[in-house]
PDB file of C-alpha atoms in Angstrom:
ATOM      1  CA  MET A   1     -75.422 -56.931  57.254  1.00  0.00           C
ATOM      2  CA  LYS A   2     -74.644 -54.183  59.674  1.00  0.00           C
ATOM      3  CA  LYS A   3     -71.933 -56.379  61.181  1.00  0.00           C
ATOM      4  CA  ASN A   4     -70.251 -56.840  57.807  1.00  0.00           C
ATOM      5  CA  LYS A   5     -70.280 -53.141  57.152  1.00  0.00           C
ATOM      6  CA  ALA A   6     -68.672 -52.564  60.567  1.00  0.00           C
ATOM      7  CA  TRP A   7     -65.882 -55.006  59.822  1.00  0.00           C
ATOM      8  CA  THR A   8     -65.326 -53.498  56.438  1.00  0.00           C
ATOM      9  CA  CYS A   9     -65.072 -50.076  58.011  1.00  0.00           C
ATOM     10  CA  ARG A  10     -62.644 -51.294  60.619  1.00  0.00           C
ATOM     11  CA  LEU A  11     -60.440 -52.968  57.991  1.00  0.00           C
ATOM     12  CA  GLY A  12     -60.434 -49.794  55.973  1.00  0.00           C
ATOM     13  CA  MET A  13     -59.365 -47.739  58.947  1.00  0.00           C
ATOM     14  CA  LEU A  14     -56.643 -50.293  59.769  1.00  0.00           C
ATOM     15  CA  GLY A  15     -55.327 -50.168  56.211  1.00  0.00           C
ATOM     16  CA  ALA A  16     -55.267 -46.403  56.270  1.00  0.00           C
ATOM     17  CA  LEU A  17     -53.409 -46.466  59.570  1.00  0.00           C
ATOM     18  CA  VAL A  18     -50.744 -48.916  58.252  1.00  0.00           C
ATOM     19  CA  SER A  19     -50.256 -46.849  55.094  1.00  0.00           C
ATOM     20  CA  ALA A  20     -49.806 -43.729  57.161  1.00  0.00           C
ATOM     21  CA  LEU A  21     -47.193 -45.431  59.345  1.00  0.00           C
ATOM     22  CA  VAL A  22     -45.255 -46.755  56.360  1.00  0.00           C
ATOM     23  CA  LEU A  23     -45.251 -43.385  54.638  1.00  0.00           C
ATOM     24  CA  SER A  24     -44.186 -41.590  57.771  1.00  0.00           C
ATOM     25  CA  GLY A  25     -41.348 -44.124  58.329  1.00  0.00           C
ATOM     26  CA  CYS A  26     -40.006 -43.704  54.807  1.00  0.00           C
ATOM     27  CA  ALA A  27     -40.075 -39.982  55.156  1.00  0.00           C
ATOM     28  CA  SER A  28     -37.954 -40.143  58.319  1.00  0.00           C
ATOM     29  CA  VAL A  29     -35.047 -41.995  56.580  1.00  0.00           C
ATOM     30  CA  SER A  30     -32.956 -39.573  54.493  1.00  0.00           C
ATOM     31  CA  PRO A  31     -31.109 -40.892  51.379  1.00  0.00           C
ATOM     32  CA  VAL A  32     -27.308 -41.226  51.802  1.00  0.00           C
ATOM     33  CA  ALA A  33     -25.324 -39.080  49.345  1.00  0.00           C
ATOM     34  CA  VAL A  34     -21.684 -40.026  48.462  1.00  0.00           C
ATOM     35  CA  SER A  35     -19.608 -36.992  47.690  1.00  0.00           C
ATOM     36  CA  PRO A  36     -17.038 -37.506  44.923  1.00  0.00           C
ATOM     37  CA  ASP A  37     -14.607 -35.348  46.920  1.00  0.00           C
ATOM     38  CA  VAL A  38     -14.453 -37.777  49.849  1.00  0.00           C
ATOM     39  CA  PRO A  39     -11.798 -40.449  49.329  1.00  0.00           C
ATOM     40  CA  THR A  40     -12.714 -44.047  49.992  1.00  0.00           C
ATOM     41  CA  SER A  41     -10.461 -46.508  51.750  1.00  0.00           C
ATOM     42  CA  GLN A  42      -9.401 -48.148  48.460  1.00  0.00           C
ATOM     43  CA  PRO A  43      -8.565 -45.896  45.499  1.00  0.00           C
ATOM     44  CA  VAL A  44     -10.224 -46.859  42.270  1.00  0.00           C
ATOM     45  CA  ILE A  45      -8.530 -46.298  38.912  1.00  0.00           C
ATOM     46  CA  SER A  46     -11.118 -46.218  36.169  1.00  0.00           C
ATOM     47  CA  ALA A  47     -10.356 -46.905  32.524  1.00  0.00           C
ATOM     48  CA  PRO A  48     -12.505 -46.377  29.445  1.00  0.00           C
ATOM     49  CA  VAL A  49     -15.023 -49.115  28.824  1.00  0.00           C
ATOM     50  CA  GLY A  50     -13.485 -51.884  26.751  1.00  0.00           C
ATOM     51  CA  SER A  51      -9.887 -50.826  27.354  1.00  0.00           C
ATOM     52  CA  PRO A  52      -7.415 -53.185  29.095  1.00  0.00           C
ATOM     53  CA  SER A  53      -6.563 -52.601  32.738  1.00  0.00           C
ATOM     54  CA  VAL A  54      -3.455 -50.492  33.339  1.00  0.00           C
ATOM     55  CA  VAL A  55      -1.041 -51.909  35.912  1.00  0.00           C
ATOM     56  CA  VAL A  56       1.721 -49.549  37.039  1.00  0.00           C
ATOM     57  CA  GLN A  57       4.868 -51.478  37.941  1.00  0.00           C
ATOM     58  CA  PRO A  58       7.509 -49.965  40.241  1.00  0.00           C
ATOM     59  CA  ALA A  59      10.822 -49.106  38.610  1.00  0.00           C
ATOM     60  CA  PRO A  60      13.322 -51.980  38.977  1.00  0.00           C
ATOM     61  CA  PRO A  61      16.240 -51.345  41.336  1.00  0.00           C
ATOM     62  CA  ARG A  62      19.395 -50.122  39.612  1.00  0.00           C
ATOM     63  CA  LYS A  63      22.400 -52.427  39.667  1.00  0.00           C
ATOM     64  CA  PRO A  64      25.271 -50.984  41.720  1.00  0.00           C
ATOM     65  CA  VAL A  65      28.389 -50.237  39.681  1.00  0.00           C
ATOM     66  CA  HIS A  66      31.825 -51.049  41.074  1.00  0.00           C
ATOM     67  CA  LEU A  67      33.978 -49.284  38.506  1.00  0.00           C
ATOM     68  CA  GLY A  68      37.439 -50.716  38.044  1.00  0.00           C
ATOM     69  CA  LEU A  69      40.372 -49.108  36.251  1.00  0.00           C
ATOM     70  CA  ALA A  70      43.019 -51.453  34.819  1.00  0.00           C
ATOM     71  CA  LEU A  71      46.206 -49.605  33.832  1.00  0.00           C
ATOM     72  CA  GLY A  72      48.583 -51.463  31.519  1.00  0.00           C
ATOM     73  CA  GLY A  73      52.338 -51.435  31.177  1.00  0.00           C
ATOM     74  CA  GLY A  74      54.446 -49.614  28.613  1.00  0.00           C
ATOM     75  CA  ALA A  75      57.330 -47.853  30.391  1.00  0.00           C
ATOM     76  CA  ALA A  76      57.431 -44.115  29.540  1.00  0.00           C
ATOM     77  CA  ARG A  77      54.207 -44.492  27.529  1.00  0.00           C
ATOM     78  CA  GLY A  78      52.497 -44.845  30.918  1.00  0.00           C
ATOM     79  CA  PHE A  79      52.150 -41.067  31.172  1.00  0.00           C
ATOM     80  CA  ALA A  80      49.046 -41.527  28.979  1.00  0.00           C
ATOM     81  CA  HIS A  81      47.248 -42.990  32.013  1.00  0.00           C
ATOM     82  CA  VAL A  82      47.271 -39.530  33.596  1.00  0.00           C
ATOM     83  CA  GLY A  83      45.294 -38.088  30.677  1.00  0.00           C
ATOM     84  CA  VAL A  84      42.737 -40.901  30.899  1.00  0.00           C
ATOM     85  CA  ILE A  85      42.244 -40.334  34.627  1.00  0.00           C
ATOM     86  CA  GLN A  86      41.868 -36.598  34.077  1.00  0.00           C
ATOM     87  CA  VAL A  87      38.914 -37.083  31.703  1.00  0.00           C
ATOM     88  CA  LEU A  88      37.243 -39.602  34.022  1.00  0.00           C
ATOM     89  CA  GLU A  89      37.521 -37.204  36.960  1.00  0.00           C
ATOM     90  CA  GLU A  90      36.112 -34.339  34.907  1.00  0.00           C
ATOM     91  CA  ALA A  91      33.144 -36.563  33.978  1.00  0.00           C
ATOM     92  CA  GLY A  92      32.530 -37.438  37.632  1.00  0.00           C
ATOM     93  CA  LEU A  93      33.519 -41.082  37.114  1.00  0.00           C
ATOM     94  CA  ARG A  94      35.740 -42.106  39.997  1.00  0.00           C
ATOM     95  CA  PRO A  95      36.789 -45.777  40.099  1.00  0.00           C
ATOM     96  CA  SER A  96      36.176 -47.915  43.143  1.00  0.00           C
ATOM     97  CA  HIS A  97      39.209 -50.104  42.356  1.00  0.00           C
ATOM     98  CA  VAL A  98      42.506 -49.336  40.602  1.00  0.00           C
ATOM     99  CA  VAL A  99      44.951 -52.010  39.458  1.00  0.00           C
ATOM    100  CA  GLY A 100      48.229 -51.430  37.630  1.00  0.00           C
ATOM    101  CA  THR A 101      50.956 -53.363  35.876  1.00  0.00           C
ATOM    102  CA  SER A 102      54.507 -52.043  35.426  1.00  0.00           C
ATOM    103  CA  ALA A 103      54.248 -48.365  34.386  1.00  0.00           C
ATOM    104  CA  GLY A 104      50.539 -48.577  35.146  1.00  0.00           C
ATOM    105  CA  SER A 105      51.344 -49.604  38.712  1.00  0.00           C
ATOM    106  CA  LEU A 106      53.234 -46.352  39.289  1.00  0.00           C
ATOM    107  CA  VAL A 107      50.352 -44.166  38.103  1.00  0.00           C
ATOM    108  CA  ALA A 108      47.819 -46.368  39.904  1.00  0.00           C
ATOM    109  CA  ALA A 109      49.690 -45.995  43.205  1.00  0.00           C
ATOM    110  CA  LEU A 110      49.918 -42.208  42.974  1.00  0.00           C
ATOM    111  CA  TYR A 111      46.259 -41.886  42.018  1.00  0.00           C
ATOM    112  CA  ALA A 112      45.004 -44.311  44.679  1.00  0.00           C
ATOM    113  CA  SER A 113      46.947 -42.423  47.352  1.00  0.00           C
ATOM    114  CA  GLY A 114      44.641 -39.460  46.854  1.00  0.00           C
ATOM    115  CA  LYS A 115      46.546 -37.247  44.452  1.00  0.00           C
ATOM    116  CA  THR A 116      44.351 -34.869  42.477  1.00  0.00           C
ATOM    117  CA  VAL A 117      44.622 -34.618  38.698  1.00  0.00           C
ATOM    118  CA  PRO A 118      46.742 -31.420  38.888  1.00  0.00           C
ATOM    119  CA  GLU A 119      49.039 -33.178  41.352  1.00  0.00           C
ATOM    120  CA  LEU A 120      49.267 -36.213  39.064  1.00  0.00           C
ATOM    121  CA  ARG A 121      50.147 -34.022  36.097  1.00  0.00           C
ATOM    122  CA  LYS A 122      52.770 -32.159  38.104  1.00  0.00           C
ATOM    123  CA  ALA A 123      54.353 -35.416  39.250  1.00  0.00           C
ATOM    124  CA  ALA A 124      54.393 -36.715  35.677  1.00  0.00           C
ATOM    125  CA  GLU A 125      55.780 -33.556  34.133  1.00  0.00           C
ATOM    126  CA  THR A 126      58.506 -33.047  36.731  1.00  0.00           C
ATOM    127  CA  MET A 127      59.619 -36.658  37.072  1.00  0.00           C
ATOM    128  CA  GLU A 128      63.242 -37.066  36.083  1.00  0.00           C
ATOM    129  CA  GLU A 129      64.551 -40.371  34.828  1.00  0.00           C
ATOM    130  CA  ALA A 130      67.487 -40.066  37.214  1.00  0.00           C
ATOM    131  CA  GLU A 131      65.055 -40.116  40.166  1.00  0.00           C
ATOM    132  CA  ILE A 132      63.930 -43.646  39.443  1.00  0.00           C
ATOM    133  CA  THR A 133      67.131 -45.231  38.149  1.00  0.00           C
ATOM    134  CA  ASP A 134      70.057 -46.541  40.167  1.00  0.00           C
ATOM    135  CA  TRP A 135      72.601 -48.036  37.811  1.00  0.00           C
ATOM    136  CA  MET A 136      75.067 -50.630  39.000  1.00  0.00           C
ATOM    137  CA  VAL A 137      77.414 -53.220  37.556  1.00  0.00           C
ATOM    138  CA  PRO A 138      75.144 -56.150  36.656  1.00  0.00           C
ATOM    139  CA  LEU A 139      75.259 -58.743  39.402  1.00  0.00           C
ATOM    140  CA  LEU A 140      75.551 -62.164  37.768  1.00  0.00           C
ATOM    141  CA  ASN A 141      73.721 -60.663  34.784  1.00  0.00           C
ATOM    142  CA  ARG A 142      70.556 -60.268  36.848  1.00  0.00           C
ATOM    143  CA  GLY A 143      69.994 -56.625  35.958  1.00  0.00           C
ATOM    144  CA  ALA A 144      71.650 -53.241  35.631  1.00  0.00           C
ATOM    145  CA  LEU A 145      69.211 -51.385  37.884  1.00  0.00           C
ATOM    146  CA  ARG A 146      68.535 -52.194  41.513  1.00  0.00           C
ATOM    147  CA  GLY A 147      65.126 -50.523  41.544  1.00  0.00           C
ATOM    148  CA  GLU A 148      65.553 -49.112  45.028  1.00  0.00           C
ATOM    149  CA  ALA A 149      65.409 -45.556  43.677  1.00  0.00           C
ATOM    150  CA  LEU A 150      62.030 -46.282  42.092  1.00  0.00           C
ATOM    151  CA  ALA A 151      60.666 -47.711  45.351  1.00  0.00           C
ATOM    152  CA  LYS A 152      61.917 -44.685  47.285  1.00  0.00           C
ATOM    153  CA  TYR A 153      60.363 -42.293  44.755  1.00  0.00           C
ATOM    154  CA  VAL A 154      56.983 -44.043  44.950  1.00  0.00           C
ATOM    155  CA  ASN A 155      56.898 -44.126  48.751  1.00  0.00           C
ATOM    156  CA  HIS A 156      57.697 -40.420  48.843  1.00  0.00           C
ATOM    157  CA  GLN A 157      54.947 -39.599  46.344  1.00  0.00           C
ATOM    158  CA  VAL A 158      52.284 -41.588  48.220  1.00  0.00           C
ATOM    159  CA  GLY A 159      53.220 -40.079  51.572  1.00  0.00           C
ATOM    160  CA  GLY A 160      54.493 -43.360  52.995  1.00  0.00           C
ATOM    161  CA  ARG A 161      51.090 -45.071  52.707  1.00  0.00           C
ATOM    162  CA  SER A 162      51.067 -48.844  52.498  1.00  0.00           C
ATOM    163  CA  LEU A 163      48.874 -50.574  49.916  1.00  0.00           C
ATOM    164  CA  GLU A 164      46.067 -51.206  52.400  1.00  0.00           C
ATOM    165  CA  GLN A 165      46.020 -47.541  53.463  1.00  0.00           C
ATOM    166  CA  MET A 166      45.175 -46.144  50.036  1.00  0.00           C
ATOM    167  CA  LYS A 167      42.107 -43.969  49.557  1.00  0.00           C
ATOM    168  CA  ILE A 168      41.070 -46.092  46.582  1.00  0.00           C
ATOM    169  CA  PRO A 169      41.526 -49.885  46.868  1.00  0.00           C
ATOM    170  CA  LEU A 170      44.739 -50.620  44.983  1.00  0.00           C
ATOM    171  CA  GLY A 171      46.230 -53.712  43.389  1.00  0.00           C
ATOM    172  CA  ILE A 172      49.779 -54.006  41.999  1.00  0.00           C
ATOM    173  CA  VAL A 173      50.466 -56.937  39.645  1.00  0.00           C
ATOM    174  CA  ALA A 174      53.867 -58.656  39.386  1.00  0.00           C
ATOM    175  CA  THR A 175      55.090 -62.037  38.144  1.00  0.00           C
ATOM    176  CA  ASP A 176      56.362 -64.737  40.482  1.00  0.00           C
ATOM    177  CA  LEU A 177      59.745 -65.602  38.957  1.00  0.00           C
ATOM    178  CA  ARG A 178      59.638 -69.176  40.261  1.00  0.00           C
ATOM    179  CA  SER A 179      56.098 -70.202  39.279  1.00  0.00           C
ATOM    180  CA  GLY A 180      55.441 -67.759  36.442  1.00  0.00           C
ATOM    181  CA  GLU A 181      52.089 -66.863  38.004  1.00  0.00           C
ATOM    182  CA  ALA A 182      50.618 -63.413  38.398  1.00  0.00           C
ATOM    183  CA  ILE A 183      50.451 -62.042  41.928  1.00  0.00           C
ATOM    184  CA  THR A 184      48.377 -59.046  42.956  1.00  0.00           C
ATOM    185  CA  PHE A 185      49.875 -57.172  45.887  1.00  0.00           C
ATOM    186  CA  ARG A 186      47.179 -55.588  48.059  1.00  0.00           C
ATOM    187  CA  ARG A 187      49.036 -55.217  51.347  1.00  0.00           C
ATOM    188  CA  GLY A 188      52.501 -54.099  52.313  1.00  0.00           C
ATOM    189  CA  ASN A 189      55.066 -51.588  51.147  1.00  0.00           C
ATOM    190  CA  THR A 190      53.786 -49.686  48.114  1.00  0.00           C
ATOM    191  CA  GLY A 191      57.210 -48.800  46.725  1.00  0.00           C
ATOM    192  CA  SER A 192      58.393 -52.409  46.880  1.00  0.00           C
ATOM    193  CA  ALA A 193      55.280 -53.630  45.090  1.00  0.00           C
ATOM    194  CA  VAL A 194      55.647 -51.067  42.284  1.00  0.00           C
ATOM    195  CA  ARG A 195      59.349 -51.892  42.047  1.00  0.00           C
ATOM    196  CA  ALA A 196      58.485 -55.592  41.613  1.00  0.00           C
ATOM    197  CA  SER A 197      55.764 -54.871  39.075  1.00  0.00           C
ATOM    198  CA  SER A 198      58.207 -52.783  37.011  1.00  0.00           C
ATOM    199  CA  ALA A 199      61.230 -55.086  37.237  1.00  0.00           C
ATOM    200  CA  VAL A 200      61.887 -55.708  33.538  1.00  0.00           C
ATOM    201  CA  PRO A 201      64.100 -58.827  33.389  1.00  0.00           C
ATOM    202  CA  ALA A 202      67.754 -58.106  32.614  1.00  0.00           C
ATOM    203  CA  VAL A 203      67.132 -54.382  33.167  1.00  0.00           C
ATOM    204  CA  PHE A 204      65.957 -54.353  36.801  1.00  0.00           C
ATOM    205  CA  GLN A 205      67.060 -56.946  39.302  1.00  0.00           C
ATOM    206  CA  PRO A 206      64.292 -59.278  40.505  1.00  0.00           C
ATOM    207  CA  VAL A 207      62.666 -58.054  43.703  1.00  0.00           C
ATOM    208  CA  ARG A 208      62.598 -60.293  46.741  1.00  0.00           C
ATOM    209  CA  ILE A 209      59.431 -60.023  48.854  1.00  0.00           C
ATOM    210  CA  GLY A 210      58.495 -62.550  51.518  1.00  0.00           C
ATOM    211  CA  GLY A 211      61.122 -65.066  50.449  1.00  0.00           C
ATOM    212  CA  ARG A 212      60.083 -65.087  46.767  1.00  0.00           C
ATOM    213  CA  GLU A 213      61.373 -63.179  43.777  1.00  0.00           C
ATOM    214  CA  TYR A 214      59.212 -61.103  41.456  1.00  0.00           C
ATOM    215  CA  VAL A 215      59.645 -59.459  38.067  1.00  0.00           C
ATOM    216  CA  ASP A 216      57.590 -57.287  35.712  1.00  0.00           C
ATOM    217  CA  GLY A 217      53.856 -57.957  35.807  1.00  0.00           C
ATOM    218  CA  GLY A 218      53.644 -57.357  32.069  1.00  0.00           C
ATOM    219  CA  LEU A 219      54.976 -60.869  31.494  1.00  0.00           C
ATOM    220  CA  VAL A 220      51.606 -62.326  32.513  1.00  0.00           C
ATOM    221  CA  ALA A 221      49.172 -59.402  32.693  1.00  0.00           C
ATOM    222  CA  PRO A 222      50.075 -56.522  30.343  1.00  0.00           C
ATOM    223  CA  VAL A 223      46.677 -54.987  31.144  1.00  0.00           C
ATOM    224  CA  PRO A 224      45.354 -56.402  34.458  1.00  0.00           C
ATOM    225  CA  VAL A 225      41.664 -56.720  33.602  1.00  0.00           C
ATOM    226  CA  HIS A 226      41.177 -60.098  35.277  1.00  0.00           C
ATOM    227  CA  GLN A 227      42.929 -58.949  38.443  1.00  0.00           C
ATOM    228  CA  THR A 228      40.686 -55.855  38.588  1.00  0.00           C
ATOM    229  CA  ARG A 229      37.591 -58.061  38.542  1.00  0.00           C
ATOM    230  CA  GLU A 230      39.101 -60.292  41.212  1.00  0.00           C
ATOM    231  CA  MET A 231      39.375 -57.246  43.478  1.00  0.00           C
ATOM    232  CA  GLY A 232      35.627 -56.669  43.231  1.00  0.00           C
ATOM    233  CA  ALA A 233      35.042 -54.492  40.167  1.00  0.00           C
ATOM    234  CA  ASN A 234      32.033 -55.490  38.063  1.00  0.00           C
ATOM    235  CA  PHE A 235      32.619 -52.932  35.285  1.00  0.00           C
ATOM    236  CA  VAL A 236      36.192 -52.506  34.021  1.00  0.00           C
ATOM    237  CA  ILE A 237      37.828 -49.780  31.967  1.00  0.00           C
ATOM    238  CA  ALA A 238      41.075 -51.113  30.510  1.00  0.00           C
ATOM    239  CA  VAL A 239      43.811 -48.771  29.321  1.00  0.00           C
ATOM    240  CA  ASP A 240      46.105 -50.421  26.803  1.00  0.00           C
ATOM    241  CA  ILE A 241      49.285 -48.441  26.121  1.00  0.00           C
ATOM    242  CA  SER A 242      51.112 -51.228  24.332  1.00  0.00           C
ATOM    243  CA  SER A 243      52.442 -50.686  20.829  1.00  0.00           C
ATOM    244  CA  ASP A 244      52.558 -52.856  17.739  1.00  0.00           C
ATOM    245  CA  PRO A 245      55.887 -54.498  16.925  1.00  0.00           C
ATOM    246  CA  GLU A 246      58.050 -52.308  14.717  1.00  0.00           C
ATOM    247  CA  GLY A 247      59.918 -53.472  11.640  1.00  0.00           C
ATOM    248  CA  ASN A 248      63.293 -52.181  12.851  1.00  0.00           C
ATOM    249  CA  PRO A 249      62.679 -52.131  16.580  1.00  0.00           C
ATOM    250  CA  ALA A 250      65.847 -51.260  18.379  1.00  0.00           C
ATOM    251  CA  ASP A 251      69.335 -49.921  18.448  1.00  0.00           C
ATOM    252  CA  ASP A 252      70.092 -50.785  22.072  1.00  0.00           C
ATOM    253  CA  THR A 253      69.539 -53.613  24.548  1.00  0.00           C
ATOM    254  CA  PHE A 254      66.650 -51.930  26.345  1.00  0.00           C
ATOM    255  CA  GLN A 255      64.691 -51.396  23.121  1.00  0.00           C
ATOM    256  CA  ILE A 256      65.270 -55.002  22.102  1.00  0.00           C
ATOM    257  CA  LEU A 257      63.865 -56.139  25.424  1.00  0.00           C
ATOM    258  CA  MET A 258      60.860 -53.842  25.156  1.00  0.00           C
ATOM    259  CA  GLN A 259      60.215 -55.072  21.621  1.00  0.00           C
ATOM    260  CA  THR A 260      60.241 -58.609  22.988  1.00  0.00           C
ATOM    261  CA  PHE A 261      57.672 -57.590  25.603  1.00  0.00           C
ATOM    262  CA  THR A 262      55.566 -55.991  22.893  1.00  0.00           C
ATOM    263  CA  ILE A 263      55.461 -59.146  20.807  1.00  0.00           C
ATOM    264  CA  MET A 264      54.657 -61.334  23.791  1.00  0.00           C
ATOM    265  CA  GLY A 265      52.121 -58.940  25.295  1.00  0.00           C
ATOM    266  CA  LYS A 266      50.176 -58.566  22.074  1.00  0.00           C
ATOM    267  CA  SER A 267      48.913 -62.142  22.143  1.00  0.00           C
ATOM    268  CA  ILE A 268      48.197 -62.058  25.893  1.00  0.00           C
ATOM    269  CA  ASN A 269      46.224 -58.834  25.549  1.00  0.00           C
ATOM    270  CA  THR A 270      44.060 -60.305  22.808  1.00  0.00           C
ATOM    271  CA  LEU A 271      42.525 -62.594  25.407  1.00  0.00           C
ATOM    272  CA  ALA A 272      42.760 -60.372  28.480  1.00  0.00           C
ATOM    273  CA  LEU A 273      41.046 -57.346  26.953  1.00  0.00           C
ATOM    274  CA  LYS A 274      37.964 -59.415  26.072  1.00  0.00           C
ATOM    275  CA  GLU A 275      37.065 -59.283  29.776  1.00  0.00           C
ATOM    276  CA  ALA A 276      36.991 -55.476  29.765  1.00  0.00           C
ATOM    277  CA  ASP A 277      33.764 -53.507  29.326  1.00  0.00           C
ATOM    278  CA  VAL A 278      35.516 -50.570  27.647  1.00  0.00           C
ATOM    279  CA  VAL A 279      39.052 -50.507  26.222  1.00  0.00           C
ATOM    280  CA  ILE A 280      40.976 -47.241  25.840  1.00  0.00           C
ATOM    281  CA  ARG A 281      43.913 -47.209  23.410  1.00  0.00           C
ATOM    282  CA  PRO A 282      45.798 -43.883  23.334  1.00  0.00           C
ATOM    283  CA  ALA A 283      47.433 -43.094  20.002  1.00  0.00           C
ATOM    284  CA  LEU A 284      51.097 -43.388  20.964  1.00  0.00           C
ATOM    285  CA  SER A 285      52.645 -44.236  17.630  1.00  0.00           C
ATOM    286  CA  GLY A 286      56.279 -43.181  17.590  1.00  0.00           C
ATOM    287  CA  VAL A 287      56.543 -42.805  21.374  1.00  0.00           C
ATOM    288  CA  LYS A 288      59.336 -45.100  22.515  1.00  0.00           C
ATOM    289  CA  SER A 289      59.166 -46.946  25.817  1.00  0.00           C
ATOM    290  CA  ALA A 290      62.166 -44.981  27.118  1.00  0.00           C
ATOM    291  CA  ASP A 291      61.106 -41.606  25.728  1.00  0.00           C
ATOM    292  CA  PHE A 292      60.524 -39.499  28.850  1.00  0.00           C
ATOM    293  CA  SER A 293      60.658 -36.351  26.745  1.00  0.00           C
ATOM    294  CA  ALA A 294      57.291 -37.248  25.184  1.00  0.00           C
ATOM    295  CA  ARG A 295      55.437 -37.218  28.498  1.00  0.00           C
ATOM    296  CA  ARG A 296      53.163 -34.269  27.636  1.00  0.00           C
ATOM    297  CA  ARG A 297      52.336 -35.790  24.277  1.00  0.00           C
ATOM    298  CA  SER A 298      51.491 -39.055  26.032  1.00  0.00           C
ATOM    299  CA  ILE A 299      49.251 -37.340  28.580  1.00  0.00           C
ATOM    300  CA  GLU A 300      47.382 -35.559  25.799  1.00  0.00           C
ATOM    301  CA  ALA A 301      47.031 -38.813  23.857  1.00  0.00           C
ATOM    302  CA  GLY A 302      45.392 -40.332  26.918  1.00  0.00           C
ATOM    303  CA  ARG A 303      42.989 -37.409  27.174  1.00  0.00           C
ATOM    304  CA  VAL A 304      42.009 -37.574  23.512  1.00  0.00           C
ATOM    305  CA  ALA A 305      41.454 -41.330  23.599  1.00  0.00           C
ATOM    306  CA  MET A 306      39.309 -41.173  26.741  1.00  0.00           C
ATOM    307  CA  LEU A 307      37.230 -38.249  25.455  1.00  0.00           C
ATOM    308  CA  ALA A 308      36.508 -40.180  22.260  1.00  0.00           C
ATOM    309  CA  GLN A 309      35.251 -43.174  24.254  1.00  0.00           C
ATOM    310  CA  LEU A 310      33.363 -41.205  26.910  1.00  0.00           C
ATOM    311  CA  PRO A 311      29.916 -41.326  25.194  1.00  0.00           C
ATOM    312  CA  LYS A 312      30.206 -45.106  24.728  1.00  0.00           C
ATOM    313  CA  LEU A 313      31.347 -45.494  28.338  1.00  0.00           C
ATOM    314  CA  LYS A 314      28.369 -43.555  29.697  1.00  0.00           C
ATOM    315  CA  GLU A 315      25.979 -45.502  27.468  1.00  0.00           C
ATOM    316  CA  ARG A 316      27.327 -48.842  28.616  1.00  0.00           C
ATOM    317  CA  LEU A 317      27.315 -47.785  32.254  1.00  0.00           C
ATOM    318  CA  ALA A 318      23.656 -46.763  31.977  1.00  0.00           C
ATOM    319  CA  ALA A 319      22.750 -50.073  30.332  1.00  0.00           C
ATOM    320  CA  PHE A 320      24.712 -51.970  32.975  1.00  0.00           C
ATOM    321  CA  GLU A 321      22.835 -50.265  35.809  1.00  0.00           C
ATOM    322  CA  VAL A 322      19.417 -51.341  34.485  1.00  0.00           C
ATOM    323  CA  GLY A 323      20.630 -54.854  33.752  1.00  0.00           C
ATOM    324  CA  TYR A 324      20.815 -54.894  29.966  1.00  0.00           C
TER     325      TYR A 324
END
């Protein structure tokens, strides 16, 4: 009996000792507190219970714009191109490619060479018809104007730069007289290229370059939209300065020829302009192709037309950049 009591006592003491050790051990381990101010290695975005998870996507990259300017033909009506360019420059929209046909090739060359808008306007307003015409007795009925004066004028205005030396990549469109195909000059003498692009048949003599003869680019590309895209533009502003055929078109040979170009170019432009992203049509009613005296009116018509289309242009450019 005494032995059982002794064992019971010992077991009690042992139990007390174990309890004491356990309690002392628990007391020595402090609880770990996580401060809400200490960032963890992985950020956690919490959402209200029951709400869908919010996934933030990065903004898609914007599509680069290669803005092309296609300047159409129209003889003296081409002064309107200067007004269009003026508005684009004021809006901070500078093209990466410029392509011109006929009268458009002249303005395109001067602009691509680095002339500022004031310099362009001065050149347009002071240009004299005598500076770009060199009459001669028609040689085998091939034309009354050689075109050398025009080439000389252009080379002087661009400071002797060749096509590949321009500050803005430049294309000049002419028509191969043998094949009837459009050719875009991108290298070589600028004046010769503009002369070829502006060589209205029976008015200017065909221009021989590299063993082939070329005439006015308006025969195949009145507004060179396609050629502007071929040069690398992915957004094209087309400037159409053509006029509608008139009921009683002409009282001289030149006007008859220009009326013929108008009729022919109208159908070509219907297809060509579909490739453009924005088409600018200056109001040039009553301005004849040979009317150099209306140059200021033409410039202002270009300004007005471009200002009217500027909101649409900016909207379409913005949509283009995000891929819509």
